[in-house]
Every structure is written in structure tokens, then in C-alpha cells.
Amino acid sequence: MPTALLVSCAIYRYGTARLPAALKAAGFRVFAVCPQNSLLEFSDNIDGRHSFPAGISPDDLTVIAARAAAQVRADIVIACEETAVRVLNSADRLMEKVPADSADARCLRMVGAWYGGRCWEALRSQCVEQAAAAGIRTPRQIVVDPGRTGIADLAELGTPLLLKCDYSSAGRGVLLARCPREALELAAQGTAGRQETDVEMPADGRIVAQDFIRGVAASVSFSALRGRMLEGFAFTTLHHQPEPFGPASVIEVGDHPALMDMARYMVELTGYSGFGGIDAILPEDGSPPVFLEFNARPTQTGHLGGLVGADLCRAMACALEDRPYDGGGGRSAAMPIALFPAEWVRDPHSRHLMTAHHDVPWSERRMIAAILSITPQLHPA
């Protein structure tokens, strides 16, 4: 039985809280390092956890997670959100500060095996450049330096255009600019360069402008090991919460071979191991999909694999134990899914709550109660 250690820095991340049940169903022992009073603590599928208080330093959290990984003999370490990825990505740096033969060094090496090297989760603009260099179709992209970039530099992107910043997530770092002048004004104000925590973007972060490609938002959720995609499923997004660039609230799983090929290529290109996803656009003119970004952590739909016949967690369990896996290989029948509670928040009267599969965790009543209590949009007036 393989062992998974979840490392979370989020209090109210719904996708994180849903992952233990999917891992447990796939045969994992599940342990967690998470904030006190976080939604993850309400999962009934965790075998043990370490809850840390607010205000802990990132380096201390990395050491705590590394020691926990060694203690539970984790076969896989899973950073559940963007912040957790950046925290664990410091393991290599911390190893330089401890004796090479120390217990902490051995623990940090376990984490570094999963989260060493370049942090694709943070440096999204560089990932787009690497994908383009490898021949993957991407948007045209220009780095915006408010002191040097001019209107003429951005004119070739057309109008409207998108402004995106590194070190952002959940659509918060994406803005639609009507023209190059507005894009430069937004960049100069720093509006697009702030993370959700309103702290300054690190020095290696960039703001980029991209051409706006009209089409349907699409994604692939997958599991991978050492640069090989184990399993995945593709879907289009029918609604976002919030619109227009927030996380999906209604998706439609379907057969999209070109998207699956793109995901396999990106996994190979990055040498990625773990749970993740890609985002793309299916252009309205029917041309090949356009790669937008690589998510080097579990996406909010990762727990749905068993439902759609592409069990990401079971594929990972089999790979870790060197057992054969016979899955869907990305061949999924069309299935609309309303994500809980996002679609309910977006529109309490949405037809998708009745006509699509409504992804409520009915088997975890404590979690349902917790989600209802912390989501003010679900409270009656």
C-alpha cells in the first residue's frame, strides 16, 4: 500500500480537501501537513496529520514537511497548491544549510526528489516560452517593462490583449486590456503584478502581454512520473467562478486527443512527477489548441478521475508499486460536471445543478457542513 503525504498552505481550497478521498479509494495511506482549522482537516480519509499555526515561516514549514515525509515513509509528496509548491521547492536550498549526512538532509532530499529544480508553478511566462521553443502552439507573448516597453511594442499583439503575471493563481493575475495603452497603464500601476496576498512579486517574476485568442477554455488533469504521463482526462469549461478568468465551475469531460497529446508533451518537456494539469484554448476557427499554462500541482478536478474512467490516483499508485494499470488513457465519454460549491455560488438557480453531475461529497458529511459554513454565498439571507 503506497503512502501519500499532502502538504497544504490553504485554509479554504476545495480541491485540496477532495483529494484524500480519491487517494484513499486508489489504495493509498494518506497523511497531511496543513494549517490549523483548514478545510483539509474535515476530510474523513486522512490517516494522520500535522496541523501548523498561522505565521510559520516557509523554511520551517519545508523542514516540518520533510520530517513528516520521512516519518510516514511517503512514496509521494504532494504540494496541494501554488504556495505549497513554492515552499517545498526550497528544499534544495535548505539542504545547503545542513550537514550532508544529517537526518534533516536525508528528509529534505526526499522532498527535493519531487520538488527540486525550476518552479514551473510560479514562472508561468517562462514555461510558455519553453513550450513555444519546443514547437507547441502558444500565444504570442511580450514581456512588459513599464519603463521601457512602448505602445508600438505591444501593437503587434492586436486588440484586445491579455496581461498576465507570474506568481499568480486562480485567474487573479489575468487582466483583459482593451488596447496597448491600457495594458501599459495596468502594468505600471502594478495591478497585474500582485499576488492574491498583495505582496510584492519576486524579482524573477514577470508581467507579460499576450494576444487574445477567441475560443473555448479547455484543460487536462493528469498524473505523471518522471516525465511520463500515467493517466489523464480532458475537458472544456462551460462556466467560470468568477467570470471570465476564474476557476471552472462547470466542465464537460470529453474526447480531445490533441489536448491529451499536448499534455503528454508538456509532461515530457518538464520531466514532471506528480499530479498536475495544463490549460489551453480551443480556437473558435477550429485550428489546433493553444497552450496557456502548466499547473505543477493537483488541479481542482483531479479527484474526478475515477468518475470519468481515468483514475489519476490509481494510475499513480500502480506506478509507484510497479504494478500494471489498465485505464482509459484519456478516452472519456462526454460528461458535464457541476463543481461543488463553485457552480452553486455562481448561480444558485443554474440548470447545471440539476442536469449535470453535481460533484457534492455526499460520503463526507463533515466536509459538506464545513463548506456550507465557510461559504457566505450559500447562506440564506
Short mmCIF file of C-alpha atoms in Angstrom, two decimals:
data_model
loop_
_atom_site.label_atom_id
_atom_site.label_comp_id
_atom_site.label_asym_id
_atom_site.label_seq_id
_atom_site.Cartn_x
_atom_site.Cartn_y
_atom_site.Cartn_z
CA MET A 1 0.00 0.00 0.00
CA PRO A 2 1.66 3.26 -1.11
CA THR A 3 1.76 6.29 1.18
CA ALA A 4 0.97 9.86 0.15
CA LEU A 5 1.86 12.98 2.13
CA LEU A 6 -0.23 16.04 1.29
CA VAL A 7 1.32 19.43 2.07
CA SER A 8 -1.15 22.32 2.04
CA CYS A 9 -0.85 26.02 2.85
CA ALA A 10 -4.51 26.84 2.16
CA ILE A 11 -7.38 27.21 4.58
CA TYR A 12 -10.30 27.04 2.15
CA ARG A 13 -9.16 25.24 -1.02
CA TYR A 14 -11.98 22.91 -2.03
CA GLY A 15 -9.97 20.80 -4.48
CA THR A 16 -7.34 20.11 -1.82
CA ALA A 17 -9.98 18.86 0.60
CA ARG A 18 -11.41 16.47 -2.00
CA LEU A 19 -8.10 14.80 -2.88
CA PRO A 20 -7.76 12.46 0.16
CA ALA A 21 -10.92 10.55 -0.73
CA ALA A 22 -9.66 9.89 -4.27
CA LEU A 23 -6.26 8.78 -2.98
CA LYS A 24 -7.84 6.52 -0.36
CA ALA A 25 -10.10 4.90 -2.96
CA ALA A 26 -7.00 4.16 -5.04
CA GLY A 27 -5.36 2.30 -2.16
CA PHE A 28 -3.12 4.99 -0.61
CA ARG A 29 -2.40 5.64 3.02
CA VAL A 30 -2.94 9.38 3.33
CA PHE A 31 -1.20 11.82 5.67
CA ALA A 32 -1.31 15.61 5.67
CA VAL A 33 0.61 18.67 6.80
CA CYS A 34 -1.88 21.54 6.76
CA PRO A 35 -2.91 24.77 8.51
CA GLN A 36 -4.90 24.59 11.71
CA ASN A 37 -8.67 24.81 11.08
CA SER A 38 -8.24 24.25 7.35
CA LEU A 39 -10.88 22.52 5.25
CA LEU A 40 -8.49 19.60 4.76
CA GLU A 41 -8.87 18.76 8.47
CA PHE A 42 -12.52 17.88 7.82
CA SER A 43 -11.66 15.03 5.44
CA ASP A 44 -12.60 11.58 6.76
CA ASN A 45 -9.92 9.97 4.59
CA ILE A 46 -6.72 11.09 6.34
CA ASP A 47 -4.76 8.57 8.42
CA GLY A 48 -2.76 11.21 10.28
CA ARG A 49 -1.92 14.89 10.11
CA HIS A 50 0.30 17.64 11.45
CA SER A 51 -1.52 20.96 11.76
CA PHE A 52 0.63 24.07 11.89
CA PRO A 53 -0.31 27.54 13.23
CA ALA A 54 -0.58 30.75 11.24
CA GLY A 55 2.63 32.72 10.88
CA ILE A 56 5.01 29.79 10.46
CA SER A 57 7.98 30.62 8.22
CA PRO A 58 8.22 28.93 4.79
CA ASP A 59 11.59 27.39 5.66
CA ASP A 60 10.26 25.93 8.92
CA LEU A 61 7.27 24.51 7.05
CA THR A 62 9.56 22.88 4.49
CA VAL A 63 11.55 21.18 7.27
CA ILE A 64 8.35 20.04 9.01
CA ALA A 65 7.05 18.57 5.75
CA ALA A 66 10.39 16.86 5.05
CA ARG A 67 10.48 15.29 8.51
CA ALA A 68 6.87 14.14 8.12
CA ALA A 69 7.68 12.57 4.74
CA ALA A 70 10.46 10.54 6.36
CA GLN A 71 8.37 9.61 9.38
CA VAL A 72 5.46 8.20 7.37
CA ARG A 73 7.80 6.81 4.68
CA ALA A 74 5.98 8.67 1.95
CA ASP A 75 6.13 7.23 -1.53
CA ILE A 76 4.90 10.55 -2.93
CA VAL A 77 4.88 14.10 -1.58
CA ILE A 78 2.06 16.24 -2.96
CA ALA A 79 2.14 20.04 -2.71
CA CYS A 80 -1.56 20.82 -2.96
CA GLU A 81 -1.50 24.49 -4.02
CA GLU A 82 0.74 27.09 -5.63
CA THR A 83 2.09 28.37 -2.30
CA ALA A 84 2.89 24.84 -1.12
CA VAL A 85 4.80 24.18 -4.35
CA ARG A 86 6.95 27.25 -3.79
CA VAL A 87 7.55 26.25 -0.16
CA LEU A 88 8.69 22.72 -1.00
CA ASN A 89 10.73 24.00 -3.93
CA SER A 90 13.11 25.47 -1.33
CA ALA A 91 14.23 22.00 -0.17
CA ASP A 92 17.33 22.06 -2.37
CA ARG A 93 18.35 25.44 -0.99
CA LEU A 94 17.85 24.33 2.61
CA MET A 95 19.99 21.23 2.06
CA GLU A 96 22.96 23.55 1.62
CA LYS A 97 22.46 24.79 5.18
CA VAL A 98 22.58 21.44 7.00
CA PRO A 99 25.30 18.76 7.20
CA ALA A 100 25.10 16.42 4.22
CA ASP A 101 24.93 13.33 6.44
CA SER A 102 22.33 14.73 8.87
CA ALA A 103 18.81 13.40 9.32
CA ASP A 104 17.32 16.68 8.05
CA ALA A 105 19.43 16.46 4.89
CA ARG A 106 18.06 12.99 4.19
CA CYS A 107 14.50 14.23 4.80
CA LEU A 108 14.97 17.26 2.55
CA ARG A 109 16.31 15.04 -0.22
CA MET A 110 13.02 13.12 -0.17
CA VAL A 111 11.13 16.37 -0.80
CA GLY A 112 13.69 17.62 -3.30
CA ALA A 113 13.19 14.48 -5.37
CA TRP A 114 9.64 15.70 -6.07
CA TYR A 115 10.10 19.47 -5.95
CA GLY A 116 13.66 20.26 -6.96
CA GLY A 117 14.65 22.30 -9.98
CA ARG A 118 12.69 25.02 -11.74
CA CYS A 119 9.39 26.07 -10.17
CA TRP A 120 7.07 25.95 -13.19
CA GLU A 121 4.09 26.72 -10.97
CA ALA A 122 5.43 30.23 -10.32
CA LEU A 123 7.28 31.08 -13.55
CA ARG A 124 4.37 30.63 -15.93
CA SER A 125 5.65 33.03 -18.58
CA GLN A 126 8.94 31.12 -18.90
CA CYS A 127 7.00 27.87 -19.26
CA VAL A 128 5.13 29.38 -22.23
CA GLU A 129 8.45 30.33 -23.81
CA GLN A 130 9.86 26.82 -23.32
CA ALA A 131 6.72 25.29 -24.82
CA ALA A 132 6.97 27.61 -27.85
CA ALA A 133 10.64 26.73 -28.32
CA ALA A 134 9.67 23.05 -28.35
CA GLY A 135 7.16 23.60 -31.14
CA ILE A 136 3.97 23.70 -29.06
CA ARG A 137 1.48 26.30 -30.21
CA THR A 138 1.31 29.20 -27.73
CA PRO A 139 0.01 32.78 -27.72
CA ARG A 140 2.33 35.49 -28.96
CA GLN A 141 3.89 36.97 -25.84
CA ILE A 142 5.87 40.11 -24.96
CA VAL A 143 7.48 40.85 -21.59
CA VAL A 144 6.16 44.18 -20.28
CA ASP A 145 8.62 46.54 -18.60
CA PRO A 146 6.58 49.68 -17.78
CA GLY A 147 9.72 51.82 -18.01
CA ARG A 148 10.87 50.51 -21.40
CA THR A 149 8.00 48.84 -23.24
CA GLY A 150 6.06 51.18 -25.51
CA ILE A 151 2.69 51.16 -27.22
CA ALA A 152 4.33 50.25 -30.54
CA ASP A 153 5.92 47.18 -28.95
CA LEU A 154 2.51 45.79 -27.99
CA ALA A 155 0.66 46.87 -31.14
CA GLU A 156 1.60 43.66 -32.97
CA LEU A 157 -0.49 41.65 -30.48
CA GLY A 158 -3.69 43.29 -31.70
CA THR A 159 -6.67 44.14 -29.52
CA PRO A 160 -7.87 43.25 -27.04
CA LEU A 161 -4.86 41.71 -25.30
CA LEU A 162 -4.25 39.83 -22.07
CA LEU A 163 -1.95 40.93 -19.28
CA LYS A 164 -0.60 38.08 -17.14
CA CYS A 165 1.77 37.94 -14.20
CA ASP A 166 3.93 35.21 -12.77
CA TYR A 167 3.35 34.05 -9.18
CA SER A 168 -0.42 34.27 -9.54
CA SER A 169 -3.22 31.72 -9.47
CA ALA A 170 -6.96 31.15 -9.92
CA GLY A 171 -7.15 33.80 -12.64
CA ARG A 172 -6.23 36.62 -10.26
CA GLY A 173 -3.17 37.58 -12.27
CA VAL A 174 -5.01 37.85 -15.61
CA LEU A 175 -6.48 41.10 -16.90
CA LEU A 176 -8.10 41.97 -20.22
CA ALA A 177 -6.82 45.23 -21.69
CA ARG A 178 -8.71 46.97 -24.47
CA CYS A 179 -5.58 48.38 -26.07
CA PRO A 180 -1.78 48.55 -25.62
CA ARG A 181 -2.06 51.88 -23.79
CA GLU A 182 -4.38 50.39 -21.16
CA ALA A 183 -2.11 47.34 -20.81
CA LEU A 184 0.87 49.58 -20.07
CA GLU A 185 -1.15 51.61 -17.56
CA LEU A 186 -2.25 48.48 -15.72
CA ALA A 187 1.29 47.13 -15.66
CA ALA A 188 2.64 50.45 -14.38
CA GLN A 189 0.08 50.51 -11.60
CA GLY A 190 1.17 47.05 -10.55
CA THR A 191 -2.43 45.83 -10.77
CA ALA A 192 -1.48 42.70 -12.66
CA GLY A 193 1.71 42.12 -10.73
CA ARG A 194 0.25 41.47 -7.33
CA GLN A 195 -0.38 38.04 -5.92
CA GLU A 196 -3.57 37.25 -4.07
CA THR A 197 -1.75 38.14 -0.85
CA ASP A 198 -0.96 41.69 -2.13
CA VAL A 199 2.77 41.19 -1.53
CA GLU A 200 5.42 42.26 -4.00
CA MET A 201 6.15 39.87 -6.84
CA PRO A 202 9.62 38.24 -6.51
CA ALA A 203 12.45 39.61 -8.63
CA ASP A 204 12.34 36.72 -11.11
CA GLY A 205 8.61 37.25 -11.75
CA ARG A 206 7.47 38.96 -14.93
CA ILE A 207 4.40 40.63 -16.39
CA VAL A 208 3.67 39.64 -19.98
CA ALA A 209 1.18 40.71 -22.63
CA GLN A 210 -0.35 38.05 -24.87
CA ASP A 211 -2.62 38.19 -27.89
CA PHE A 212 -6.23 37.35 -27.06
CA ILE A 213 -7.32 34.13 -28.76
CA ARG A 214 -11.06 33.66 -29.09
CA GLY A 215 -12.24 30.17 -28.35
CA VAL A 216 -13.24 27.68 -25.68
CA ALA A 217 -11.25 27.26 -22.47
CA ALA A 218 -10.01 23.69 -22.08
CA SER A 219 -7.80 21.73 -19.69
CA VAL A 220 -6.24 18.37 -18.97
CA SER A 221 -5.84 16.92 -15.48
CA PHE A 222 -3.18 14.22 -15.21
CA SER A 223 -0.83 12.17 -13.07
CA ALA A 224 2.77 11.68 -14.14
CA LEU A 225 6.00 10.07 -13.03
CA ARG A 226 9.49 11.00 -14.20
CA GLY A 227 8.31 12.76 -17.33
CA ARG A 228 5.74 10.16 -18.37
CA MET A 229 2.02 10.86 -18.20
CA LEU A 230 0.35 7.94 -16.45
CA GLU A 231 -3.28 8.90 -16.90
CA GLY A 232 -5.32 11.97 -17.75
CA PHE A 233 -8.62 13.34 -18.95
CA ALA A 234 -9.51 16.42 -20.97
CA PHE A 235 -12.42 18.78 -20.57
CA THR A 236 -13.82 22.10 -21.72
CA THR A 237 -15.02 24.80 -19.34
CA LEU A 238 -18.66 25.86 -19.66
CA HIS A 239 -18.63 28.39 -16.80
CA HIS A 240 -16.06 30.09 -14.55
CA GLN A 241 -16.41 31.35 -10.98
CA PRO A 242 -15.77 34.21 -11.15
CA GLU A 243 -16.13 35.01 -14.83
CA PRO A 244 -14.26 35.39 -17.09
CA PHE A 245 -10.89 34.04 -15.89
CA GLY A 246 -11.59 32.35 -12.55
CA PRO A 247 -11.54 28.61 -11.86
CA ALA A 248 -14.08 26.43 -13.66
CA SER A 249 -17.48 25.90 -12.09
CA VAL A 250 -18.98 23.67 -14.82
CA ILE A 251 -16.90 21.43 -17.07
CA GLU A 252 -17.63 18.92 -19.80
CA VAL A 253 -15.30 15.95 -19.96
CA GLY A 254 -14.81 14.63 -23.45
CA ASP A 255 -12.50 13.03 -26.00
CA HIS A 256 -9.88 15.60 -27.06
CA PRO A 257 -6.85 13.76 -28.50
CA ALA A 258 -4.95 16.94 -29.40
CA LEU A 259 -5.21 18.22 -25.83
CA MET A 260 -4.03 14.89 -24.44
CA ASP A 261 -1.04 14.91 -26.81
CA MET A 262 -0.18 18.44 -25.68
CA ALA A 263 -0.32 17.39 -22.02
CA ARG A 264 1.93 14.37 -22.68
CA TYR A 265 4.45 16.56 -24.46
CA MET A 266 4.49 19.14 -21.64
CA VAL A 267 4.98 16.42 -19.02
CA GLU A 268 7.89 15.05 -21.03
CA LEU A 269 9.32 18.51 -21.64
CA THR A 270 9.30 19.42 -17.93
CA GLY A 271 10.23 15.94 -16.68
CA TYR A 272 7.33 16.31 -14.28
CA SER A 273 6.33 13.90 -11.49
CA GLY A 274 3.09 14.23 -9.54
CA PHE A 275 -0.46 15.41 -10.14
CA GLY A 276 -0.98 18.40 -12.40
CA GLY A 277 -2.72 19.92 -15.36
CA ILE A 278 -2.48 22.16 -18.38
CA ASP A 279 -4.78 24.95 -19.54
CA ALA A 280 -5.37 25.70 -23.20
CA ILE A 281 -7.71 27.34 -25.66
CA LEU A 282 -9.60 25.53 -28.43
CA PRO A 283 -9.72 28.32 -31.06
CA GLU A 284 -13.12 29.11 -32.49
CA ASP A 285 -11.73 28.76 -36.04
CA GLY A 286 -11.10 25.04 -35.44
CA SER A 287 -7.30 25.30 -35.57
CA PRO A 288 -5.09 23.27 -33.17
CA PRO A 289 -5.27 24.02 -29.42
CA VAL A 290 -3.14 26.80 -27.93
CA PHE A 291 -1.17 26.09 -24.76
CA LEU A 292 -1.67 28.65 -21.95
CA GLU A 293 -0.09 27.33 -18.77
CA PHE A 294 1.24 24.34 -16.87
CA ASN A 295 -0.06 23.62 -13.37
CA ALA A 296 2.61 21.78 -11.38
CA ARG A 297 0.24 20.74 -8.59
CA PRO A 298 -3.14 18.97 -8.31
CA THR A 299 -5.93 20.85 -10.03
CA GLN A 300 -9.43 21.20 -8.60
CA THR A 301 -10.68 18.45 -10.92
CA GLY A 302 -8.02 15.83 -10.15
CA HIS A 303 -10.26 13.87 -7.80
CA LEU A 304 -12.80 13.28 -10.60
CA GLY A 305 -10.68 10.76 -12.49
CA GLY A 306 -12.42 7.71 -11.08
CA LEU A 307 -15.80 9.18 -12.06
CA VAL A 308 -14.84 9.69 -15.71
CA GLY A 309 -12.90 6.46 -16.22
CA ALA A 310 -9.40 7.93 -15.96
CA ASP A 311 -8.37 7.37 -12.35
CA LEU A 312 -5.31 9.56 -11.84
CA CYS A 313 -4.73 8.34 -8.29
CA ARG A 314 -4.96 4.63 -9.12
CA ALA A 315 -2.58 5.12 -12.04
CA MET A 316 -0.10 6.77 -9.68
CA ALA A 317 -0.47 4.01 -7.06
CA CYS A 318 0.23 1.37 -9.69
CA ALA A 319 3.28 3.22 -10.99
CA LEU A 320 4.76 3.71 -7.52
CA GLU A 321 4.40 -0.01 -6.79
CA ASP A 322 5.42 -1.09 -10.30
CA ARG A 323 2.05 -2.73 -10.94
CA PRO A 324 0.21 -2.78 -14.29
CA TYR A 325 -2.52 -0.21 -14.81
CA ASP A 326 -5.29 -0.56 -17.36
CA GLY A 327 -7.09 2.77 -17.61
CA GLY A 328 -8.91 4.95 -20.08
CA GLY A 329 -5.79 6.60 -21.48
CA GLY A 330 -7.65 9.87 -21.95
CA ARG A 331 -10.59 8.32 -23.80
CA SER A 332 -13.53 9.68 -21.84
CA ALA A 333 -17.19 9.77 -22.76
CA ALA A 334 -18.86 13.20 -22.73
CA MET A 335 -19.96 14.12 -19.21
CA PRO A 336 -20.97 17.55 -17.87
CA ILE A 337 -19.98 18.12 -14.23
CA ALA A 338 -21.03 20.96 -11.91
CA LEU A 339 -18.26 21.53 -9.38
CA PHE A 340 -19.26 21.97 -5.74
CA PRO A 341 -19.66 24.58 -4.39
CA ALA A 342 -18.42 26.78 -7.25
CA GLU A 343 -21.45 26.46 -9.54
CA TRP A 344 -23.87 26.89 -6.65
CA VAL A 345 -22.02 30.08 -5.73
CA ARG A 346 -22.01 31.32 -9.33
CA ASP A 347 -25.73 30.77 -9.84
CA PRO A 348 -27.98 29.11 -7.21
CA HIS A 349 -30.55 28.56 -9.97
CA SER A 350 -28.14 27.12 -12.54
CA ARG A 351 -29.67 24.40 -14.69
CA HIS A 352 -26.37 22.52 -14.45
CA LEU A 353 -27.06 21.78 -10.77
CA MET A 354 -29.88 19.51 -11.98
CA THR A 355 -28.83 18.39 -15.46
CA ALA A 356 -25.12 17.72 -14.88
CA HIS A 357 -23.40 15.50 -12.35
CA HIS A 358 -23.26 17.70 -9.24
CA ASP A 359 -19.97 16.87 -7.54
CA VAL A 360 -21.08 17.05 -3.90
CA PRO A 361 -19.04 14.89 -1.46
CA TRP A 362 -22.10 13.10 -0.07
CA SER A 363 -19.99 10.49 1.73
CA GLU A 364 -18.20 13.19 3.76
CA ARG A 365 -20.90 14.96 5.73
CA ARG A 366 -18.47 16.84 7.98
CA MET A 367 -16.85 18.35 4.93
CA ILE A 368 -20.18 19.37 3.41
CA ALA A 369 -21.12 21.09 6.64
CA ALA A 370 -17.76 22.87 6.79
CA ILE A 371 -18.01 24.06 3.18
CA LEU A 372 -21.52 25.36 3.75
CA SER A 373 -20.46 27.18 6.91
CA ILE A 374 -17.44 28.95 5.37
CA THR A 375 -19.05 29.94 2.06
CA PRO A 376 -21.11 33.09 2.70
CA GLN A 377 -22.75 32.96 -0.74
CA LEU A 378 -24.50 29.74 0.35
CA HIS A 379 -26.05 31.27 3.45
CA PRO A 380 -29.73 32.25 3.17
CA ALA A 381 -30.41 35.98 3.52
#
